[in-house]
Coordinates of C-alpha atoms in Angstrom, one line a residue:
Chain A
X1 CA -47.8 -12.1 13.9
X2 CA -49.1 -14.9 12.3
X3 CA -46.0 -16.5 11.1
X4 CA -44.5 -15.7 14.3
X5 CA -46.9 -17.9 16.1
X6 CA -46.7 -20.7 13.5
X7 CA -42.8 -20.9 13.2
X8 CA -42.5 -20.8 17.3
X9 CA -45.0 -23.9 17.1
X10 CA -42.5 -25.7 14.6
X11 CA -40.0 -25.3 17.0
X12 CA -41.9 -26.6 19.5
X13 CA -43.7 -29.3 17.9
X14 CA -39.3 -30.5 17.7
X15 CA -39.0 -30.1 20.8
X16 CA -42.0 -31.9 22.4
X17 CA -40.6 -34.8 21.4
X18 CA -37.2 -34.9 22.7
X19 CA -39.1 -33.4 25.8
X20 CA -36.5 -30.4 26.6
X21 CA -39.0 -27.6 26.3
X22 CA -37.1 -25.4 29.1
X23 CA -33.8 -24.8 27.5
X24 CA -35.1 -24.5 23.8
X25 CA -37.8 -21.9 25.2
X26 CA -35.1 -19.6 25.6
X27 CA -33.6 -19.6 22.0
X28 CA -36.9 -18.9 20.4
X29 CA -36.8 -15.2 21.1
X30 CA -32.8 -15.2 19.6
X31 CA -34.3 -16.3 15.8
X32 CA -36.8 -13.4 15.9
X33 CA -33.9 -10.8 17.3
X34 CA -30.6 -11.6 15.7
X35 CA -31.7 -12.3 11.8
X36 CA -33.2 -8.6 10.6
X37 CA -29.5 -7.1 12.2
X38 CA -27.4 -9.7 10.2
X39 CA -26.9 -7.5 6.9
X40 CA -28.1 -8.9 3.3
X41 CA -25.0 -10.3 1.8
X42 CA -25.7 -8.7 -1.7
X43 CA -26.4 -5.0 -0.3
X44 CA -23.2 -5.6 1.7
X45 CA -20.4 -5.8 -0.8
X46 CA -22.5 -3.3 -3.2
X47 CA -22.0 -0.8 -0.4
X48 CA -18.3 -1.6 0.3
X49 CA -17.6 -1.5 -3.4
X50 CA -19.8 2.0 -3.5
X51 CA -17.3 2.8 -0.7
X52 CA -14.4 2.2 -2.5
X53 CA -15.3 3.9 -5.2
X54 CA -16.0 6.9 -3.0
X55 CA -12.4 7.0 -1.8
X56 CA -11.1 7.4 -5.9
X57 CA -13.4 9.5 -6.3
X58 CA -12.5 11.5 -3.8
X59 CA -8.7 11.1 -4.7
X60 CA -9.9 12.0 -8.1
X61 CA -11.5 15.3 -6.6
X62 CA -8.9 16.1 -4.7
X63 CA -6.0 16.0 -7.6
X64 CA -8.5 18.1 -9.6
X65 CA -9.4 21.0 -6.7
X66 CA -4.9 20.9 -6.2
X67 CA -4.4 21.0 -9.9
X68 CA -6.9 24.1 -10.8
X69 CA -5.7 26.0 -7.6
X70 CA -2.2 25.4 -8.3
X71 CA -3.1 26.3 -12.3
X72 CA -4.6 29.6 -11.3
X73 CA -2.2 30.4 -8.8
X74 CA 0.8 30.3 -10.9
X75 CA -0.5 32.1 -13.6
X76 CA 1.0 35.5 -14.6
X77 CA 2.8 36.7 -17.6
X78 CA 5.4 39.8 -18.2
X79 CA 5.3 41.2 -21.7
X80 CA 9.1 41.2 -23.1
X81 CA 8.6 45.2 -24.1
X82 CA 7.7 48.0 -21.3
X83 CA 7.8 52.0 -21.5
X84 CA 10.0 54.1 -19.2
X85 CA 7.2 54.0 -16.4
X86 CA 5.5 50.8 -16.9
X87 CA 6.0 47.2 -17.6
X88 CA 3.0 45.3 -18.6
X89 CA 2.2 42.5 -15.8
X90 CA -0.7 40.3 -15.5
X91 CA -1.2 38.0 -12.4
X92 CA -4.0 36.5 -11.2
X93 CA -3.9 38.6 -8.1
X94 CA -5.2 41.9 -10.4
X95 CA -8.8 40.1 -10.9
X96 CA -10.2 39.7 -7.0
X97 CA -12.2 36.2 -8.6
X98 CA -9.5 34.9 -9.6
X99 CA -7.8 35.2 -5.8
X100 CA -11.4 33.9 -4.8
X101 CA -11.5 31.4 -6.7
X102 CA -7.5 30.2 -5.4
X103 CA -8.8 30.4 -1.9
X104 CA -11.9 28.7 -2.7
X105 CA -10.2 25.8 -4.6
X106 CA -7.6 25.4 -1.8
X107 CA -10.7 25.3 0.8
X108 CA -11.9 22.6 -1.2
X109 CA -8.8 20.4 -1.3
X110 CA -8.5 20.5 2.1
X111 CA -11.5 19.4 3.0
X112 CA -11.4 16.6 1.0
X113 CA -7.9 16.0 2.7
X114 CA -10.2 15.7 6.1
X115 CA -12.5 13.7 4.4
X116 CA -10.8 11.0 3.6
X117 CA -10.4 9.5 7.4
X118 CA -14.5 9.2 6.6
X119 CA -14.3 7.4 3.5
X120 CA -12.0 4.8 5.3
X121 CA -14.5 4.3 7.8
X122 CA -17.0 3.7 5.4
X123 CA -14.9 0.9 3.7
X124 CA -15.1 -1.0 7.1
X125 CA -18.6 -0.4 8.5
X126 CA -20.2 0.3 5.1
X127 CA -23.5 0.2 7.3
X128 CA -22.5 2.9 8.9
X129 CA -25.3 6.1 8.6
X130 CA -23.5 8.1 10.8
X131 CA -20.5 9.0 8.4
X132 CA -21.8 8.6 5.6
X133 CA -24.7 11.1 6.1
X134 CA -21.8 13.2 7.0
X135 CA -19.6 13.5 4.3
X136 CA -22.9 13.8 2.2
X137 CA -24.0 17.1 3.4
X138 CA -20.4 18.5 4.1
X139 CA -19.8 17.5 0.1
X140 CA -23.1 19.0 -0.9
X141 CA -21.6 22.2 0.7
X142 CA -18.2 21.6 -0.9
X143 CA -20.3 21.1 -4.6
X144 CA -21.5 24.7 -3.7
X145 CA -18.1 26.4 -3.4
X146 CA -16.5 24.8 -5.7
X147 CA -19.2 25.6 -8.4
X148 CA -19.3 29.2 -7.3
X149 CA -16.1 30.1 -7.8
X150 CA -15.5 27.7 -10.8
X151 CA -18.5 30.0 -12.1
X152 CA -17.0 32.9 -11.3
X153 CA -14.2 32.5 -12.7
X154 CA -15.4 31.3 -16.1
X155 CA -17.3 34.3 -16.6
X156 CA -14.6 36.9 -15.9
X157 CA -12.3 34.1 -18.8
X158 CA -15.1 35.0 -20.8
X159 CA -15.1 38.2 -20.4
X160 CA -11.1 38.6 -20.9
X161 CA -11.4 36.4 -24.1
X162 CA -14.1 38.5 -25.7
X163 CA -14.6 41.4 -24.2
X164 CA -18.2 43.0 -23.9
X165 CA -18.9 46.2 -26.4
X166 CA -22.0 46.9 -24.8
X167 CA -19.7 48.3 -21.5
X168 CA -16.5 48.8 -23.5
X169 CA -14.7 46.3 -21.7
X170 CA -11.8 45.0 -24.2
X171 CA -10.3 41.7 -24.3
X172 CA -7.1 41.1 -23.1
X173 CA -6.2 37.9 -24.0
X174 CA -4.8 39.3 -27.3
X175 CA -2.3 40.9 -25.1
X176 CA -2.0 38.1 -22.0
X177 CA -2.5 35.2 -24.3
X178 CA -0.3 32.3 -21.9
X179 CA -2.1 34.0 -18.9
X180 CA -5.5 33.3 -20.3
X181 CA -4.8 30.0 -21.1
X182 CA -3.7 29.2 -17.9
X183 CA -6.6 30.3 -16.3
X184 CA -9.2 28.5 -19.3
X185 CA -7.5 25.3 -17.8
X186 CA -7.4 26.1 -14.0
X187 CA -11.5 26.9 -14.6
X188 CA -11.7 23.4 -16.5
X189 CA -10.0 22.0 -13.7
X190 CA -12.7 23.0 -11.4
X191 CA -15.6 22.1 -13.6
X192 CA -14.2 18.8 -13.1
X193 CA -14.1 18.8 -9.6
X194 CA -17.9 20.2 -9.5
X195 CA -18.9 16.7 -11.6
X196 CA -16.4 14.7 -9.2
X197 CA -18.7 16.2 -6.0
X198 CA -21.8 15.7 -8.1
X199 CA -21.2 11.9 -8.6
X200 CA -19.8 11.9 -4.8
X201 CA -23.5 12.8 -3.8
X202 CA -24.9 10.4 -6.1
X203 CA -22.9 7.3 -4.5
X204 CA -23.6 8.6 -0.9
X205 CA -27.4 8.8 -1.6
X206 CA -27.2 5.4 -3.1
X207 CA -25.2 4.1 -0.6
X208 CA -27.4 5.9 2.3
X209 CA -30.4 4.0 1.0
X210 CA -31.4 1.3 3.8
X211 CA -28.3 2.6 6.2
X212 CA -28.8 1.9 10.0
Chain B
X1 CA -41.3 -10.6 22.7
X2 CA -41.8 -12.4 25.3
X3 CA -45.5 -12.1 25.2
X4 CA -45.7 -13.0 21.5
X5 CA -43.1 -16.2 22.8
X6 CA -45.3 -17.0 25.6
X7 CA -48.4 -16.8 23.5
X8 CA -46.8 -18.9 20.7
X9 CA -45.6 -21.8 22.4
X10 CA -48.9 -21.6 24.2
X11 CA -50.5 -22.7 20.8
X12 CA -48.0 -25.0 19.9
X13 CA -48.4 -27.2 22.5
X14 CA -52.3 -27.0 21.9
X15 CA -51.2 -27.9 17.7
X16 CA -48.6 -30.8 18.3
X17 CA -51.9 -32.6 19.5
X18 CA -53.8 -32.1 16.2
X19 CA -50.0 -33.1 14.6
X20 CA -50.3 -31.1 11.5
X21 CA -46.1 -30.4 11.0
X22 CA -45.3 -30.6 7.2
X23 CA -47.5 -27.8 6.6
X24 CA -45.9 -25.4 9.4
X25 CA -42.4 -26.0 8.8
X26 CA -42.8 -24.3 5.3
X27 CA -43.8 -21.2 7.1
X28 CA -40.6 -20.1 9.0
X29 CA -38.5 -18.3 7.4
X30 CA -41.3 -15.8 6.5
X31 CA -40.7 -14.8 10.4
X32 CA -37.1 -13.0 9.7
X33 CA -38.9 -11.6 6.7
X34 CA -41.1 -9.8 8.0
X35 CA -40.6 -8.5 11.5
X36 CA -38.1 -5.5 10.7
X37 CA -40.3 -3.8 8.0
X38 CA -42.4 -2.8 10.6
X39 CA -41.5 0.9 10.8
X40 CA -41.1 2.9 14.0
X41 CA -43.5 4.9 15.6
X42 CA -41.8 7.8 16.1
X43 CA -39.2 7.5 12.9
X44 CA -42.4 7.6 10.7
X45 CA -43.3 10.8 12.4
X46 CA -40.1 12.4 12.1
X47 CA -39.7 11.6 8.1
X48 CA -43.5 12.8 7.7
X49 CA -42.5 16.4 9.3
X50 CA -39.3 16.3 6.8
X51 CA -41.3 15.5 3.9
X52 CA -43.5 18.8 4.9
X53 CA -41.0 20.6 5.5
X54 CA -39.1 19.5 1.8
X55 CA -41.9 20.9 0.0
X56 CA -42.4 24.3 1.9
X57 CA -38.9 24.5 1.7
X58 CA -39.3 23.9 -2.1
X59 CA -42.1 26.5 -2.4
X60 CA -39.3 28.9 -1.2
X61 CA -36.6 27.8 -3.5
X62 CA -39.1 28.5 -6.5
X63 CA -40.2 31.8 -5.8
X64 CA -36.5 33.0 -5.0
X65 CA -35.7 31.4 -8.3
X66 CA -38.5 32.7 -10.2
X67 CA -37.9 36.6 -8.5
X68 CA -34.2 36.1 -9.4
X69 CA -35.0 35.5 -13.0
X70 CA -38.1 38.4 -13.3
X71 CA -35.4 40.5 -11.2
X72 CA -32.7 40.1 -14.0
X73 CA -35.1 39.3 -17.4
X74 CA -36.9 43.1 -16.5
X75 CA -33.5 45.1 -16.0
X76 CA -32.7 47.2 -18.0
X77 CA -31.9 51.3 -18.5
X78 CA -32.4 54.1 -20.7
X79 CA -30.1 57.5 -19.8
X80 CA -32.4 60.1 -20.7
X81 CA -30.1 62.0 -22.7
X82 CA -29.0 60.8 -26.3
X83 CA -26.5 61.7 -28.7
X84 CA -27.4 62.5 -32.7
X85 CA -26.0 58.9 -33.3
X86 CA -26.2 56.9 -30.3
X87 CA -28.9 56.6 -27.3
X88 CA -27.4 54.9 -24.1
X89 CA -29.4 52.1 -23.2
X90 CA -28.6 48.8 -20.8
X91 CA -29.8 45.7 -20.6
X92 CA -29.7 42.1 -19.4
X93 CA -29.2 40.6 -22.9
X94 CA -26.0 43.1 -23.7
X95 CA -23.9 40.3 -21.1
X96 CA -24.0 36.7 -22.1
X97 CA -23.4 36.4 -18.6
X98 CA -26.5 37.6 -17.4
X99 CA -28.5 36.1 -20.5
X100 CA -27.4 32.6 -18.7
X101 CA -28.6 33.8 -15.4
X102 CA -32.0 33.9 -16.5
X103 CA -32.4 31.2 -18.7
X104 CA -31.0 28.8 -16.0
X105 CA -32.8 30.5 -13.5
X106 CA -36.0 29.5 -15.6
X107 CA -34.8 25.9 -15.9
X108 CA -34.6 25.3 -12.4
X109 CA -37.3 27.1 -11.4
X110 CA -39.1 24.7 -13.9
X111 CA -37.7 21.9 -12.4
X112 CA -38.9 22.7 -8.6
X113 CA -42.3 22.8 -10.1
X114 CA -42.2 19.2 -11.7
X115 CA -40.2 18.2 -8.7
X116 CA -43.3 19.0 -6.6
X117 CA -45.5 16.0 -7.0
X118 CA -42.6 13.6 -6.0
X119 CA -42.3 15.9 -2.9
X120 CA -46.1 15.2 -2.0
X121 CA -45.5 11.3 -2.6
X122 CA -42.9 11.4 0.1
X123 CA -45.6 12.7 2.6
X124 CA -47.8 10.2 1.6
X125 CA -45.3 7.2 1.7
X126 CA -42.5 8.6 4.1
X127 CA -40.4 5.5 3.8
X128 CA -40.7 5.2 0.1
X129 CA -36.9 5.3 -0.5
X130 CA -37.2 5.9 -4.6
X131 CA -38.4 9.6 -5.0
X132 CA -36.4 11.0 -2.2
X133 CA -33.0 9.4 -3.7
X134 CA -34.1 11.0 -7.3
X135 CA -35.1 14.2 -5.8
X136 CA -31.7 14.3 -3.7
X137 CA -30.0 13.7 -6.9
X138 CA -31.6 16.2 -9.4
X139 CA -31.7 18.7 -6.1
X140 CA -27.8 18.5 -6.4
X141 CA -27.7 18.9 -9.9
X142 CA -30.3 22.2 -9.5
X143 CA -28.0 23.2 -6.9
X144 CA -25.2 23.4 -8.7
X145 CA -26.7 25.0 -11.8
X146 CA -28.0 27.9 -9.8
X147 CA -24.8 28.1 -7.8
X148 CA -23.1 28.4 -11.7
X149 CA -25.3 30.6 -12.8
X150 CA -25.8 32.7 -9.4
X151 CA -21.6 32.7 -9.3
X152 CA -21.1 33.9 -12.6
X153 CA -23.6 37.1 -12.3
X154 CA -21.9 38.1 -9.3
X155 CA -18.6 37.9 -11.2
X156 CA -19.6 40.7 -13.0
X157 CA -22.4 42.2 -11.0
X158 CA -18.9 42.9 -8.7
X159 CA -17.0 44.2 -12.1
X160 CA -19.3 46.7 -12.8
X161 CA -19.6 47.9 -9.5
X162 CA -16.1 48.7 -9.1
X163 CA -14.1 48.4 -12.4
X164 CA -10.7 46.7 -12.6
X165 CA -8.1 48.9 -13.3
X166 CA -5.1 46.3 -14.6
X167 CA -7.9 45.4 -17.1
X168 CA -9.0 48.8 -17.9
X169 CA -12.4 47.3 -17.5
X170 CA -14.4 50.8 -16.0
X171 CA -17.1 50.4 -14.2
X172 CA -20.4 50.8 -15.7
X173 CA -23.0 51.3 -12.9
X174 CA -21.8 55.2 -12.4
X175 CA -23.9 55.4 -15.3
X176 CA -26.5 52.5 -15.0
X177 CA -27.1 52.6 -11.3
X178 CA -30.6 51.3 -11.9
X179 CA -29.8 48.3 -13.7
X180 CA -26.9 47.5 -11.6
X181 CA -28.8 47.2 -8.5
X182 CA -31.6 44.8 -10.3
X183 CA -29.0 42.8 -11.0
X184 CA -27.3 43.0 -7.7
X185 CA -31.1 41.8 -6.2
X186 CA -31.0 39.2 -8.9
X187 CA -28.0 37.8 -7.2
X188 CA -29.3 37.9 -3.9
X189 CA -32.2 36.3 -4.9
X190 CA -30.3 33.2 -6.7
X191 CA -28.3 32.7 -4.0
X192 CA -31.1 32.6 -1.4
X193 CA -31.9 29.7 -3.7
X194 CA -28.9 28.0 -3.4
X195 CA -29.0 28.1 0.3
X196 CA -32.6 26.8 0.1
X197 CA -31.5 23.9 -2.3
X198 CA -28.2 23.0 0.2
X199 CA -31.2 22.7 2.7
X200 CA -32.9 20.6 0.6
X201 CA -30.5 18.3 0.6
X202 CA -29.7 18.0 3.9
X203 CA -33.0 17.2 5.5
X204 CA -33.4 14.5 2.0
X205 CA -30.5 12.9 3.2
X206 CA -31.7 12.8 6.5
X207 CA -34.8 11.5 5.5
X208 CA -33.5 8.8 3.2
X209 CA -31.2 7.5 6.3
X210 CA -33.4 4.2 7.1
X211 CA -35.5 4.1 4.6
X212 CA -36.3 0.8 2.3

């Protein structure tokens, strides 16, 4: 308040000498109201740049969620030999994580599909709270899917790779050995989608900081 | 405004008699300074209930966590019938699986604690932007290490319910029914976490929206 008074009485200190006091009155309120809404110059191009990063990242995300679903969902392998009653098959569709973790992963890529109108609108009105508060809690759910099933899915690899004596499952990857690879790389695939949303939060919080 | 406008020129006129400019003009830009970090009444309110509400929310994700990790680190079965050789016992540490359920458990459970005294600085300082951006950051990373951890034991919590039969993976809780259904509470318990951490982060983003 104290300033307030003293920079009003610079202004009118001018004025009192031209002798307009009536039509500078009504500007004095205008310097008090229009400066804290003009946007600091430095915070505004880190947040478009921080914007702009968001939308690779989320391209990034994106090609990674495609590329493990696709992975996962293609894999499958028929041995060349079978018996008079039985060819041996695998497909991801015998292991119900593996079809959760497909559905999952194409849940995922689509909503960053939806997403990326958001990330636009962040680019022009990097001020914006609205949005970007948004797509922070609607990634922070994405994060959790994704890293479930990603989970999920690693374990049961695991399990196929190694086995467990202790409950007599045995590995067949010695058997399914292209299928099990496929499915190592479709669960890397997600891992890196999980660290793509992690790093998405990490810019939105930043970016959320001093938002209006 | 207007009274502070009213009341300022008021003195101005009274100082351009004493004529003391020089030392005013320096004085003015400190006005645009400082008006806008006044915080709202009612926005300071709001983030102080938030910041309550993080850390009861927090006491809940550390007890689910700490119950998920007792839950899994005490299972654990002994049939009470033994061959001349052999005696049928299960446990957590016979699946590497579940051995990483309770050691992450542990780790974030650890981290909730240490996370605590940050969560009582944002009560005190509601606009302090600093710990609420690194707790929304290290929440996300807690979130998805439980979700990991939480996803993977439910990967094979679900095998050894029900088997797989293109595997020839049998299920193992006919005979361990006990220490299948601490595990399965395990679970439940981790991912009561999780939903307690996506909370977290939700009302930290909301929370960090206008803060400086």
């Amino acid at each position: 308040m104290k300033n307030a008074e003293s920079s009003a009485i610079n202004v009118a200190s001018e004025t009192t000498n031209s002798g307009s006091i009536g039509k500078k009155k009504s500007t004095t309120p205008l310097l008090a109201a229009e400066v804290p809404i003009r946007p600091d110059r430095g915070t505004h191009r880190m947040k478009r740049g921080l914007a702009i990063f968001d939308i690779v990242l989320r391209i990034g995300a994106l090609s990674s969620a495609l590329a493990a679903a696709a992975t996962m969902g293609t894999s499958g392998q028929t041995l060349p030999f079978f018996t008079q009653f039985f060819q041996f098959e695998a497909s991801y569709d015998d292991l119900p994580t593996f079809q959760f973790f497909v559905i999952v992963m194409g849940i995922v890529a689509g909503y960053v599909v939806l997403s990326l109108p958001f990330s636009i609108v962040c680019i022009i009105r990097p001020h914006a709270a609205g949005p970007r508060l948004l797509l922070l809690i609607l990634d922070s759910v994405a994060l959790a899917l994704s890293t479930a099933a990603a989970g999920a899915a690693a374990a049961v690899v695991a399990l196929a790779h190694s086995g467990n004596s202790s409950t007599n499952w045995l590995a067949v990857c010695n058997q399914f050995g292209d299928f099990c690879q496929q499915a190592s790389g479709a669960v890397v695939g997600s891992f890196a989608a999980v660290l793509l949303f992690l790093l998405l939060i990490l810019f939105s919080a930043l970016s959320l900081k001093n938002a209006h």
